[in-house]
Amino acid sequence: AAAELRRVLKPGGIAVFCEPWGGNPLLRFARSWLPYPGKHRTRDEKPLTHEDVQTLRQAFPNLIITGYQLFGMLRRVHSWLGGLGRIDRLLPGRILNSFGRYVVLRLRND
């Protein structure tokens, strides 16, 4: 898919994707074993992994990855926990990139 994205993007073009992140071991457990609303996926769908990012980085060396929702994802447990999402804004990016619920990928065709 990375090669096809590179082919169809015009020079200087940017593709942006928001994907579930698979780097958090506790979240991997929850996705596999705990029932919660909005969990439905097809069998071949899976959260993005570090290996997937490395594959994309080969085609897009300037890939930018930004993580979101580490504490904010707790609102799925109970709505009053949603306020914890404010903590996410105080965290260094590397923590959210490693343990967040989602990542946004920006791929630029340079």
PDB file of N, CA and C in Angstrom, residues 8 10 18 25 32 39 46 54 56 59 72 86 90 100 102 107-108:
ATOM      1  N   VAL A   8       0.410   7.526  -6.321  1.00  0.00           N
ATOM      2  CA  VAL A   8      -0.752   8.361  -6.633  1.00  0.00           C
ATOM      3  C   VAL A   8      -0.664   9.777  -6.062  1.00  0.00           C
ATOM      4  N   LYS A  10       0.772  13.360  -5.772  1.00  0.00           N
ATOM      5  CA  LYS A  10       1.591  14.234  -6.608  1.00  0.00           C
ATOM      6  C   LYS A  10       2.803  14.687  -5.794  1.00  0.00           C
ATOM      7  N   CYS A  18      -5.761   8.623  10.194  1.00  0.00           N
ATOM      8  CA  CYS A  18      -5.944   8.403  11.623  1.00  0.00           C
ATOM      9  C   CYS A  18      -6.209   6.910  11.793  1.00  0.00           C
ATOM     10  N   PRO A  25       0.497  -2.259  25.248  1.00  0.00           N
ATOM     11  CA  PRO A  25       0.160  -3.642  25.600  1.00  0.00           C
ATOM     12  C   PRO A  25      -1.152  -3.781  26.374  1.00  0.00           C
ATOM     13  N   SER A  32      -8.554  -7.209  22.690  1.00  0.00           N
ATOM     14  CA  SER A  32      -8.722  -8.648  22.457  1.00  0.00           C
ATOM     15  C   SER A  32      -9.746  -9.296  23.372  1.00  0.00           C
ATOM     16  N   LYS A  39     -16.447  -1.582  19.210  1.00  0.00           N
ATOM     17  CA  LYS A  39     -15.310  -2.483  19.020  1.00  0.00           C
ATOM     18  C   LYS A  39     -15.369  -3.232  17.679  1.00  0.00           C
ATOM     19  N   LYS A  46      -6.619  -4.612  11.874  1.00  0.00           N
ATOM     20  CA  LYS A  46      -5.805  -4.664  13.084  1.00  0.00           C
ATOM     21  C   LYS A  46      -5.209  -3.284  13.325  1.00  0.00           C
ATOM     22  N   GLN A  54       7.440   1.427  10.240  1.00  0.00           N
ATOM     23  CA  GLN A  54       8.746   1.301   9.587  1.00  0.00           C
ATOM     24  C   GLN A  54       8.595   1.030   8.094  1.00  0.00           C
ATOM     25  N   LEU A  56       6.070   2.024   6.207  1.00  0.00           N
ATOM     26  CA  LEU A  56       5.654   3.299   5.617  1.00  0.00           C
ATOM     27  C   LEU A  56       6.819   4.278   5.539  1.00  0.00           C
ATOM     28  N   ALA A  59       8.969   4.206   2.389  1.00  0.00           N
ATOM     29  CA  ALA A  59       8.436   4.919   1.225  1.00  0.00           C
ATOM     30  C   ALA A  59       8.317   6.419   1.479  1.00  0.00           C
ATOM     31  N   GLY A  72      -7.496   9.949  27.768  1.00  0.00           N
ATOM     32  CA  GLY A  72      -8.802  10.280  27.191  1.00  0.00           C
ATOM     33  C   GLY A  72      -9.613   9.059  26.792  1.00  0.00           C
ATOM     34  N   ARG A  86      -7.788  15.678  29.543  1.00  0.00           N
ATOM     35  CA  ARG A  86      -7.018  16.928  29.654  1.00  0.00           C
ATOM     36  C   ARG A  86      -5.545  16.647  29.972  1.00  0.00           C
ATOM     37  N   LEU A  90      -0.826  17.471  28.377  1.00  0.00           N
ATOM     38  CA  LEU A  90       0.370  17.784  29.154  1.00  0.00           C
ATOM     39  C   LEU A  90       1.499  16.779  28.935  1.00  0.00           C
ATOM     40  N   GLY A 100      -0.723   5.818  23.139  1.00  0.00           N
ATOM     41  CA  GLY A 100      -2.053   6.360  22.871  1.00  0.00           C
ATOM     42  C   GLY A 100      -2.964   5.368  22.177  1.00  0.00           C
ATOM     43  N   TYR A 102      -4.909   6.241  19.427  1.00  0.00           N
ATOM     44  CA  TYR A 102      -4.870   6.519  17.996  1.00  0.00           C
ATOM     45  C   TYR A 102      -3.576   7.213  17.634  1.00  0.00           C
ATOM     46  N   LEU A 107       1.983  11.650   5.672  1.00  0.00           N
ATOM     47  CA  LEU A 107       2.937  11.152   4.691  1.00  0.00           C
ATOM     48  C   LEU A 107       3.079  12.209   3.598  1.00  0.00           C
ATOM     49  N   ARG A 108       4.283  12.694   3.402  1.00  0.00           N
ATOM     50  CA  ARG A 108       4.518  13.716   2.381  1.00  0.00           C
ATOM     51  C   ARG A 108       5.341  13.105   1.261  1.00  0.00           C
TER      52      ARG A 108
END
